[in-house]
mmCIF file with all atom_site columns, C-alpha atoms in Angstrom:
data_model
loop_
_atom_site.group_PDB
_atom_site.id
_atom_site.type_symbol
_atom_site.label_atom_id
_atom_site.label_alt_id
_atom_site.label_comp_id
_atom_site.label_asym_id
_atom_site.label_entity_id
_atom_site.label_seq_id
_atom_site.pdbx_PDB_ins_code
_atom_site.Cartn_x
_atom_site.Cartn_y
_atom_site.Cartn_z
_atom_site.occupancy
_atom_site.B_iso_or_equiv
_atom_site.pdbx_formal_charge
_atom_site.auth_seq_id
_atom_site.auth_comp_id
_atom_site.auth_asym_id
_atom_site.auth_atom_id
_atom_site.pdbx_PDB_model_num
ATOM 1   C CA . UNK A 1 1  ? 35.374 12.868  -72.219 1.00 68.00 ? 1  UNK A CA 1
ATOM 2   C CA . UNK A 1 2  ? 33.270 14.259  -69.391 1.00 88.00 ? 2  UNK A CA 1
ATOM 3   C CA . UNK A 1 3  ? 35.880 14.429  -66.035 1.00 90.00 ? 3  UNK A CA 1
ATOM 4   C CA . UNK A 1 4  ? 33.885 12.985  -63.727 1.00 91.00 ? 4  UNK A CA 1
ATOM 5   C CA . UNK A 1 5  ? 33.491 9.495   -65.797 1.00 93.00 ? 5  UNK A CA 1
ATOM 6   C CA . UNK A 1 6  ? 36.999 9.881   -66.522 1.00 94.00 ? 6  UNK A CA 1
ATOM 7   C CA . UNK A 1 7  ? 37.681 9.920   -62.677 1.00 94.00 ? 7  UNK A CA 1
ATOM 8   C CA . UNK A 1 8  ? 35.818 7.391   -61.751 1.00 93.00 ? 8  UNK A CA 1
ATOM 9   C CA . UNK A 1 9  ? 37.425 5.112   -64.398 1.00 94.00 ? 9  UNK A CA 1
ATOM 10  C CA . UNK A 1 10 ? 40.920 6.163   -62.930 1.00 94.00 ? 10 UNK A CA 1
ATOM 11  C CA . UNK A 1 11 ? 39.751 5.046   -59.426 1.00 93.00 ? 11 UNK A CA 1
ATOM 12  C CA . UNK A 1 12 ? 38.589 1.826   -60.808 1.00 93.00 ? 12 UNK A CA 1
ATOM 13  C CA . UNK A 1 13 ? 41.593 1.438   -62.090 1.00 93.00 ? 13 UNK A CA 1
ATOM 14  C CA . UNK A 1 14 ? 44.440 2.184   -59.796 1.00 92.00 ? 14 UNK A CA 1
ATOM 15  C CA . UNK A 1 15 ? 41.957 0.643   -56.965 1.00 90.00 ? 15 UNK A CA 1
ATOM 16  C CA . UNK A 1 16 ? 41.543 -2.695  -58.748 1.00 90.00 ? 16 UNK A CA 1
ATOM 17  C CA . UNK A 1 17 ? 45.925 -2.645  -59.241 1.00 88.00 ? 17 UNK A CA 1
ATOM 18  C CA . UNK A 1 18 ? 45.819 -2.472  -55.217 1.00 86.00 ? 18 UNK A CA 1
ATOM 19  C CA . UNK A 1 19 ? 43.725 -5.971  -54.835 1.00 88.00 ? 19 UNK A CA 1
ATOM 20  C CA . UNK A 1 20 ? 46.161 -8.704  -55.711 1.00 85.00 ? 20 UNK A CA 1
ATOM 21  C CA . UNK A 1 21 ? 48.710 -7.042  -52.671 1.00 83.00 ? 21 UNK A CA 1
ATOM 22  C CA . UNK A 1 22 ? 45.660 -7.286  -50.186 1.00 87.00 ? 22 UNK A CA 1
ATOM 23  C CA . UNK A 1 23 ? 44.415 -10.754 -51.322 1.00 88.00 ? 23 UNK A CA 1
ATOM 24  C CA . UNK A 1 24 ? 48.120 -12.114 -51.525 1.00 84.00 ? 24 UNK A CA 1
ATOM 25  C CA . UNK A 1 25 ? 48.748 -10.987 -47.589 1.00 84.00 ? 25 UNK A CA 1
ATOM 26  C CA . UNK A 1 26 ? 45.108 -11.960 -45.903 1.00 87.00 ? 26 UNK A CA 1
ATOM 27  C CA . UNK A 1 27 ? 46.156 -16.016 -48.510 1.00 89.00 ? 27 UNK A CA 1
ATOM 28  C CA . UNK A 1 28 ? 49.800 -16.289 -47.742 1.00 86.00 ? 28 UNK A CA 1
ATOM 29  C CA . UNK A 1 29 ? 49.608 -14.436 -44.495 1.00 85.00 ? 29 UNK A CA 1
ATOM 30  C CA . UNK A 1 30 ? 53.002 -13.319 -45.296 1.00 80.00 ? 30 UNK A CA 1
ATOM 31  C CA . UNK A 1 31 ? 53.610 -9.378  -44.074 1.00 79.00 ? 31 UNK A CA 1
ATOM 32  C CA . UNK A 1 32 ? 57.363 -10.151 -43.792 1.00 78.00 ? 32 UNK A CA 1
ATOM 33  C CA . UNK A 1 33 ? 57.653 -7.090  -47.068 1.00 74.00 ? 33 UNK A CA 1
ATOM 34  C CA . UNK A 1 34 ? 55.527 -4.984  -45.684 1.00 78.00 ? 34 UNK A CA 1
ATOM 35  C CA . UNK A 1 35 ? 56.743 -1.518  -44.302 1.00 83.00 ? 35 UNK A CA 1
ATOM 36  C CA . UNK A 1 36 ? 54.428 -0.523  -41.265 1.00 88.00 ? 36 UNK A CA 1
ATOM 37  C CA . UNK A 1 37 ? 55.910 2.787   -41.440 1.00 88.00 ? 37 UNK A CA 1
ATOM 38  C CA . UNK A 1 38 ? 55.555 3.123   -45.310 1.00 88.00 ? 38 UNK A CA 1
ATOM 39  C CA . UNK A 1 39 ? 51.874 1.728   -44.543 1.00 90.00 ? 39 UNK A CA 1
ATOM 40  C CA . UNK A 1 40 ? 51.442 5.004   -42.491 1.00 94.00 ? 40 UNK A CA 1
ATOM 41  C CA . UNK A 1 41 ? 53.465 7.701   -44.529 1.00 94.00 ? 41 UNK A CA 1
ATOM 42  C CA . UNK A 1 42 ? 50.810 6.408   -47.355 1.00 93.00 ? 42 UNK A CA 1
ATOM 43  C CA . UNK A 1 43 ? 47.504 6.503   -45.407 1.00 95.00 ? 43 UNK A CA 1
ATOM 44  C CA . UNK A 1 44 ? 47.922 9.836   -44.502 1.00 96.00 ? 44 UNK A CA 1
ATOM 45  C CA . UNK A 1 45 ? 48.891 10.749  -48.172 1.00 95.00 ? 45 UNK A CA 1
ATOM 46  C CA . UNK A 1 46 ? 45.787 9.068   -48.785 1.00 95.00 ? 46 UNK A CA 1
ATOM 47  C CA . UNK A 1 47 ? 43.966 10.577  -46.128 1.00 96.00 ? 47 UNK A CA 1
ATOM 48  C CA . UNK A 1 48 ? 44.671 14.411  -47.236 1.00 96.00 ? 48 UNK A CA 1
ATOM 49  C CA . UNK A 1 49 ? 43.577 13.469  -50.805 1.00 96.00 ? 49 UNK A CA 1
ATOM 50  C CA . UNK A 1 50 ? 40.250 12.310  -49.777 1.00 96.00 ? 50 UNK A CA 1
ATOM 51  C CA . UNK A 1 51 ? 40.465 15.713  -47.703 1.00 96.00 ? 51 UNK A CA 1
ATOM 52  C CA . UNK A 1 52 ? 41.711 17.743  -50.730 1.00 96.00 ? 52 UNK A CA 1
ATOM 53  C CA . UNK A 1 53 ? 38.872 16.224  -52.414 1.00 96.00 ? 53 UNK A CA 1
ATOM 54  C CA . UNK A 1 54 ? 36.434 17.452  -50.312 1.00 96.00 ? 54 UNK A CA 1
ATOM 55  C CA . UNK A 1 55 ? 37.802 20.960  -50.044 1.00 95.00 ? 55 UNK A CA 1
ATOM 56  C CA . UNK A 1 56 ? 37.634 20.909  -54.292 1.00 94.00 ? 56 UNK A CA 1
ATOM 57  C CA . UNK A 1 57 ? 33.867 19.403  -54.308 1.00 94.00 ? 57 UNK A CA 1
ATOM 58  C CA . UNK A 1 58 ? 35.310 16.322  -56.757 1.00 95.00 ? 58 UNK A CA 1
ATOM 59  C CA . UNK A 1 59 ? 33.683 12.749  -55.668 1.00 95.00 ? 59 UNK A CA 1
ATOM 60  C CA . UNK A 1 60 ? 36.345 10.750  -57.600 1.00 94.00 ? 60 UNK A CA 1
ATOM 61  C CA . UNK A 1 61 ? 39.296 11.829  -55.494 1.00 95.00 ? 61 UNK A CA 1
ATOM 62  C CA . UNK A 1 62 ? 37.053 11.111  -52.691 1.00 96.00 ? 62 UNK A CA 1
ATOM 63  C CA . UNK A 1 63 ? 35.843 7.991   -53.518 1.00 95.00 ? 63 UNK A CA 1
ATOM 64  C CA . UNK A 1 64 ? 39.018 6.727   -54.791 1.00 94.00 ? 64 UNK A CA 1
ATOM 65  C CA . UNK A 1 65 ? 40.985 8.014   -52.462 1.00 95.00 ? 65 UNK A CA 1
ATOM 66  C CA . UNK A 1 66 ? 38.538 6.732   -49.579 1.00 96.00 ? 66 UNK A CA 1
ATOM 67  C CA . UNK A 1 67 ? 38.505 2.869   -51.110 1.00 95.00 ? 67 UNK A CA 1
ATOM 68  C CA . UNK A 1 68 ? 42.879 3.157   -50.841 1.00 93.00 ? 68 UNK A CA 1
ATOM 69  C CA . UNK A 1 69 ? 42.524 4.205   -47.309 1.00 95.00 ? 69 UNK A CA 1
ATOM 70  C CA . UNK A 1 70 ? 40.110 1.629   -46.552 1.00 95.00 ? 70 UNK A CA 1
ATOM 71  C CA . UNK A 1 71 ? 42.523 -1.090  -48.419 1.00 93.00 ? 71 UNK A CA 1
ATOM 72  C CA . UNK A 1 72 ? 45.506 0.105   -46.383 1.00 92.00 ? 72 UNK A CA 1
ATOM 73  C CA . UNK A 1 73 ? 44.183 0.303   -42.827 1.00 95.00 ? 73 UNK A CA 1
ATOM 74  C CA . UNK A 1 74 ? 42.951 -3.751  -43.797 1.00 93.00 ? 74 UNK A CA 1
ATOM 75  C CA . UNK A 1 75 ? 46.715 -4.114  -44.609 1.00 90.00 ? 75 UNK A CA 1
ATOM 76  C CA . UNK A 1 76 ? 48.083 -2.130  -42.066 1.00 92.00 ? 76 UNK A CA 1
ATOM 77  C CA . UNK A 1 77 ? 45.451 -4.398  -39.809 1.00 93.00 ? 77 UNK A CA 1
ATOM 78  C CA . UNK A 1 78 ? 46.734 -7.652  -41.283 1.00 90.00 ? 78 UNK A CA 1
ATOM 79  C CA . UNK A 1 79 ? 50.512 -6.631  -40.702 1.00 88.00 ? 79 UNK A CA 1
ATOM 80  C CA . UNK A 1 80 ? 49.860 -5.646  -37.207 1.00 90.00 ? 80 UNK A CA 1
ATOM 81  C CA . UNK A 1 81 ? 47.862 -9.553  -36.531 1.00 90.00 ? 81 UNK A CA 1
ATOM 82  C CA . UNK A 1 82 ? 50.294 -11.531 -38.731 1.00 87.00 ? 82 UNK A CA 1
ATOM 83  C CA . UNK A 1 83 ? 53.745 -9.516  -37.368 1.00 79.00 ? 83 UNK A CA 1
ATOM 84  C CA . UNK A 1 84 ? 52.984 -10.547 -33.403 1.00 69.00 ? 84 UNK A CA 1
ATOM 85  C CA . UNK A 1 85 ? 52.083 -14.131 -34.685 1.00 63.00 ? 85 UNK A CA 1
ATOM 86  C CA . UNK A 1 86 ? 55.946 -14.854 -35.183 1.00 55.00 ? 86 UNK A CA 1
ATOM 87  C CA . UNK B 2 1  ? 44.544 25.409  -45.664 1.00 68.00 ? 1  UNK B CA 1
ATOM 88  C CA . UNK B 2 2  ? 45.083 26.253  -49.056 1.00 88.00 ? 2  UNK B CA 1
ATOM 89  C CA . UNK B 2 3  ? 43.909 23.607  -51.425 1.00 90.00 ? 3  UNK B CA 1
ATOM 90  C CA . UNK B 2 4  ? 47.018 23.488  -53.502 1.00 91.00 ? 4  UNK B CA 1
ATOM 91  C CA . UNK B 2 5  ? 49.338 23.150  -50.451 1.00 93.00 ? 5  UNK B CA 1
ATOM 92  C CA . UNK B 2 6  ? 47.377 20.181  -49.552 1.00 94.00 ? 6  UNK B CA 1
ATOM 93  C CA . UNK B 2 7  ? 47.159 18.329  -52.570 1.00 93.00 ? 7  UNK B CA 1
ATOM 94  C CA . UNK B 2 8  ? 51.369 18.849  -52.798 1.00 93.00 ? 8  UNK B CA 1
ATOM 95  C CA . UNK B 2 9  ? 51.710 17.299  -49.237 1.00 94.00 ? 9  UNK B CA 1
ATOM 96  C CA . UNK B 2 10 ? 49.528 14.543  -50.325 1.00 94.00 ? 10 UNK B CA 1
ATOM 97  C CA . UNK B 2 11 ? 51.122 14.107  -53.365 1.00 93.00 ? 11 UNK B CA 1
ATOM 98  C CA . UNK B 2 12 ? 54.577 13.790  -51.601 1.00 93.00 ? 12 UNK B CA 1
ATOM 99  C CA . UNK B 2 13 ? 53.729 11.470  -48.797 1.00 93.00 ? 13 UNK B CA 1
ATOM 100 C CA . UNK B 2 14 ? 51.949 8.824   -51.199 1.00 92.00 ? 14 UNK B CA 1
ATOM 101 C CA . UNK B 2 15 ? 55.049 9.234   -53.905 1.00 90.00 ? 15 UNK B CA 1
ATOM 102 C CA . UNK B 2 16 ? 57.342 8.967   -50.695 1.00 90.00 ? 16 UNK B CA 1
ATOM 103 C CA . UNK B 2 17 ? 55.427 6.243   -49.379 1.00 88.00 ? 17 UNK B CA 1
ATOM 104 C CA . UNK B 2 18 ? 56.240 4.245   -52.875 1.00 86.00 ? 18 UNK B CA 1
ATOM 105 C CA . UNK B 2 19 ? 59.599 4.604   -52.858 1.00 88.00 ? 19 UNK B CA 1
ATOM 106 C CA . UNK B 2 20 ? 61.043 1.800   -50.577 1.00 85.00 ? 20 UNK B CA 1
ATOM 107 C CA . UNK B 2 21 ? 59.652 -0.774  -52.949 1.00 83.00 ? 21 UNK B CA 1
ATOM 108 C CA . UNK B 2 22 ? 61.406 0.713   -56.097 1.00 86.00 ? 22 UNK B CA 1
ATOM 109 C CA . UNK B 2 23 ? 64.723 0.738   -53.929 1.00 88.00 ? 23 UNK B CA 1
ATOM 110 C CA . UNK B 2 24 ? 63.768 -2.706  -52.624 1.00 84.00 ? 24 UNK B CA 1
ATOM 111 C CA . UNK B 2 25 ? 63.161 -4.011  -56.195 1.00 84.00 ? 25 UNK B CA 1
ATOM 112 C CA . UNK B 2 26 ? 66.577 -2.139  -57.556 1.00 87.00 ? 26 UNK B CA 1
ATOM 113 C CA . UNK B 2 27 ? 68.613 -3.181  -54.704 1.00 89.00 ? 27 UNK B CA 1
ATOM 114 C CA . UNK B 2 28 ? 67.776 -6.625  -54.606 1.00 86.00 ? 28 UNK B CA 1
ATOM 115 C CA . UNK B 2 29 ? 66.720 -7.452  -58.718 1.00 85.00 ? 29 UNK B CA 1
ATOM 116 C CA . UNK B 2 30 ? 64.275 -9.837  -57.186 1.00 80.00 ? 30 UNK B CA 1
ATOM 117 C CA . UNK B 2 31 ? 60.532 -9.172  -58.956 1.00 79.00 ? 31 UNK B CA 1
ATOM 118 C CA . UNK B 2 32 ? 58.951 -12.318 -58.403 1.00 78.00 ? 32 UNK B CA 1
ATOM 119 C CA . UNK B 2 33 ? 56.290 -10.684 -56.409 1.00 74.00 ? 33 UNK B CA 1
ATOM 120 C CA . UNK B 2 34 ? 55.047 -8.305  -58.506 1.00 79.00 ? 34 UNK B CA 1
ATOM 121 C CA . UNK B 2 35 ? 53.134 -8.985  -61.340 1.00 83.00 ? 35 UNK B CA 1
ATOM 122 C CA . UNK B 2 36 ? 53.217 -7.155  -64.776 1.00 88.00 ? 36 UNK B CA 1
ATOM 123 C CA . UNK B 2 37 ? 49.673 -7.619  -65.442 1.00 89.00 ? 37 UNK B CA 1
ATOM 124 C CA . UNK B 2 38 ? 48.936 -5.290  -62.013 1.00 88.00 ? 38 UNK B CA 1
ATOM 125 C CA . UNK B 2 39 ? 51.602 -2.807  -63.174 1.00 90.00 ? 39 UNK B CA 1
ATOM 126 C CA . UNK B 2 40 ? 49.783 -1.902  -66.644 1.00 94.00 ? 40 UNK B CA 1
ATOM 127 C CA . UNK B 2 41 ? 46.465 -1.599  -64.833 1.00 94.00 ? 41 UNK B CA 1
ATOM 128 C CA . UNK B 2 42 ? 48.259 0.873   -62.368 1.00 93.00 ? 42 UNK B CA 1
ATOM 129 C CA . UNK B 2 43 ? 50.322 2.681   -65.198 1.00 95.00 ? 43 UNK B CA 1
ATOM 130 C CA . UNK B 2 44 ? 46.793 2.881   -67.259 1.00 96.00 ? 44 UNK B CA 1
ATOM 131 C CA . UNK B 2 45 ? 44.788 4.297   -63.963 1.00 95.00 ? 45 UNK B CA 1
ATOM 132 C CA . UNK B 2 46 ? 47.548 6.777   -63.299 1.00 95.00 ? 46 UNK B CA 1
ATOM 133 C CA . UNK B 2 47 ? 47.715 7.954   -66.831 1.00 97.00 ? 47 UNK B CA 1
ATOM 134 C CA . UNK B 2 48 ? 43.518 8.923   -66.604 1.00 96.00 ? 48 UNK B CA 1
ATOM 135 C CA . UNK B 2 49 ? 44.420 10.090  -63.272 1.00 96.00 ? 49 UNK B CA 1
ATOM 136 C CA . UNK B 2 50 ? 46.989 12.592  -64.847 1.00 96.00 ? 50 UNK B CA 1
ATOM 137 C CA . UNK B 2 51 ? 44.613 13.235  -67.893 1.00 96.00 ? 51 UNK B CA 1
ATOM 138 C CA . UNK B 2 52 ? 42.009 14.226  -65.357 1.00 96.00 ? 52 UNK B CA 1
ATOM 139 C CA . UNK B 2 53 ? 43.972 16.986  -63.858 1.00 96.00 ? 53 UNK B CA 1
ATOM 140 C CA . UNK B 2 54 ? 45.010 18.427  -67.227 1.00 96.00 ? 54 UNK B CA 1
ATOM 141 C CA . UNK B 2 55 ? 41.408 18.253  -67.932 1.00 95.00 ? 55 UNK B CA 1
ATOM 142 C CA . UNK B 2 56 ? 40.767 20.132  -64.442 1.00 94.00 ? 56 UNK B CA 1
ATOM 143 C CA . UNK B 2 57 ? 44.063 22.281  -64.192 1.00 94.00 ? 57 UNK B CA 1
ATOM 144 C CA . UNK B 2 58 ? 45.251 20.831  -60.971 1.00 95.00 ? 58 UNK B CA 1
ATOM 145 C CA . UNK B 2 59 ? 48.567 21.074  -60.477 1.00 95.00 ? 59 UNK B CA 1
ATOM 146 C CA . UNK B 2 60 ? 49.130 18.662  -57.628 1.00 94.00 ? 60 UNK B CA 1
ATOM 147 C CA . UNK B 2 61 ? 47.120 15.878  -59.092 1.00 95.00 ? 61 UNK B CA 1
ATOM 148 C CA . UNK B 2 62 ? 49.456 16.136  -62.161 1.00 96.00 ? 62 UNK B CA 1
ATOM 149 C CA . UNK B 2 63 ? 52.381 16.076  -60.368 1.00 95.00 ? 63 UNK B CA 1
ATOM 150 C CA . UNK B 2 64 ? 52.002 13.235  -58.203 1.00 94.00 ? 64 UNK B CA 1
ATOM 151 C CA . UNK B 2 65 ? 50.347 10.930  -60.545 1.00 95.00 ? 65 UNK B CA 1
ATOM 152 C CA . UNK B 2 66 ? 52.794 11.936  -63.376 1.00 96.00 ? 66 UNK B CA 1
ATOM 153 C CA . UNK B 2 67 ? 55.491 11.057  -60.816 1.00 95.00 ? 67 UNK B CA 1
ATOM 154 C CA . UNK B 2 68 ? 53.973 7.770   -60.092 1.00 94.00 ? 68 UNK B CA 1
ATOM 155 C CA . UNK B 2 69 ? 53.547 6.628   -63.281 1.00 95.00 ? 69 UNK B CA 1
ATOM 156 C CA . UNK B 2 70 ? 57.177 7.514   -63.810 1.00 95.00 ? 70 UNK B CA 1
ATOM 157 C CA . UNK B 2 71 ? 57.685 5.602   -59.973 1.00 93.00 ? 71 UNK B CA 1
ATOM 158 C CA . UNK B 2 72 ? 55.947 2.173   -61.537 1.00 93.00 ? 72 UNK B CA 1
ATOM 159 C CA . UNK B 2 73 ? 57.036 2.889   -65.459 1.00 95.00 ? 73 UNK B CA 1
ATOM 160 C CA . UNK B 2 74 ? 60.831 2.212   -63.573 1.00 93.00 ? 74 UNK B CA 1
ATOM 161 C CA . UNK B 2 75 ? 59.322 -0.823  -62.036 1.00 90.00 ? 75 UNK B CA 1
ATOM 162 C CA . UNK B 2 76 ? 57.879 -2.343  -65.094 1.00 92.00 ? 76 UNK B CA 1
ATOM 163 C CA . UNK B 2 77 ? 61.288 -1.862  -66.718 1.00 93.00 ? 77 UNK B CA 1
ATOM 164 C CA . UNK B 2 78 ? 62.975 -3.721  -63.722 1.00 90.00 ? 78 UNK B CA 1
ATOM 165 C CA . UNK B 2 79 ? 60.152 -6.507  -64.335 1.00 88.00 ? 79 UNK B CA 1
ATOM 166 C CA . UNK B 2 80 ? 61.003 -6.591  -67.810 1.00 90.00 ? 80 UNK B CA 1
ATOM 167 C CA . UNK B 2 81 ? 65.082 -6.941  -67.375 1.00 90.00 ? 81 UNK B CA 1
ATOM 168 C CA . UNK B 2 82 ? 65.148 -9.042  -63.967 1.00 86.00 ? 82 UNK B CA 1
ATOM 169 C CA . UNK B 2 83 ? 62.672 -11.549 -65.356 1.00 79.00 ? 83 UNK B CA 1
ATOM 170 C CA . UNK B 2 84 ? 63.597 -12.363 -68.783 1.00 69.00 ? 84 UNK B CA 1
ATOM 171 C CA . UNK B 2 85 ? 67.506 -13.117 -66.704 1.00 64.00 ? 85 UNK B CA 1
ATOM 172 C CA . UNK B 2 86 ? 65.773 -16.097 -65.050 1.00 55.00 ? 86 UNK B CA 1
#
């Protein structure tokens, strides 16, 4: 199978598993679970990924990488609003 | 920096940044939040992801996605036992 469609597929994947976390916190507004610190040990894991995947040239690390980062900082965002709330 | 160096230090902070939900999930045998359905998606995404670096011969995307579908094969299994006790 050609490696970049099977990349891309991957991404779709694991970025699709991330969804029902994000649209269960912004619903229930419930971030009680929800490590801030874990939130930030994995956006910079993130973060040098989409950096590793520039250094190696290879767009699905990037992209897939990029769309987790963007999911985190929204949940890292909500747990910041919803945490000062109580 | 070396691109293999960085992919290992990415790998480890997003497999570190999984692990207080495993312990969580161990500790506590409660898995009513997490849904099977979102676990196979992630298990299947991970297992391209790991098939992609074979495919490319990178090491550190192997590793870490080979260790998280170990990471969330563990949590299906806790799924499986915890649930069916209900």
């Amino acid at each position: 199978m050609d490696e970049n469609l099977l990349g891309i597929i991957a991404g779709i994947l694991t970025s699709v598993a991330m969804m029902p976390q994000l649209i269960k916190v912004i619903r229930e507004k419930n971030v009680e679970d929800i490590s801030v610190m874990m939130l930030l040990v994995l956006i910079s894991g993130l973060s040098l990924w989409v950096w590793y995947g520039i250094l190696k040239d290879e767009l699905p690390i990037i992209l897939s990488n990029g769309f987790s980062v963007l999911v985190n900082l929204t949940l890292l965002t909500c747990c910041l609003i919803f945490k000062n709330k109580d």
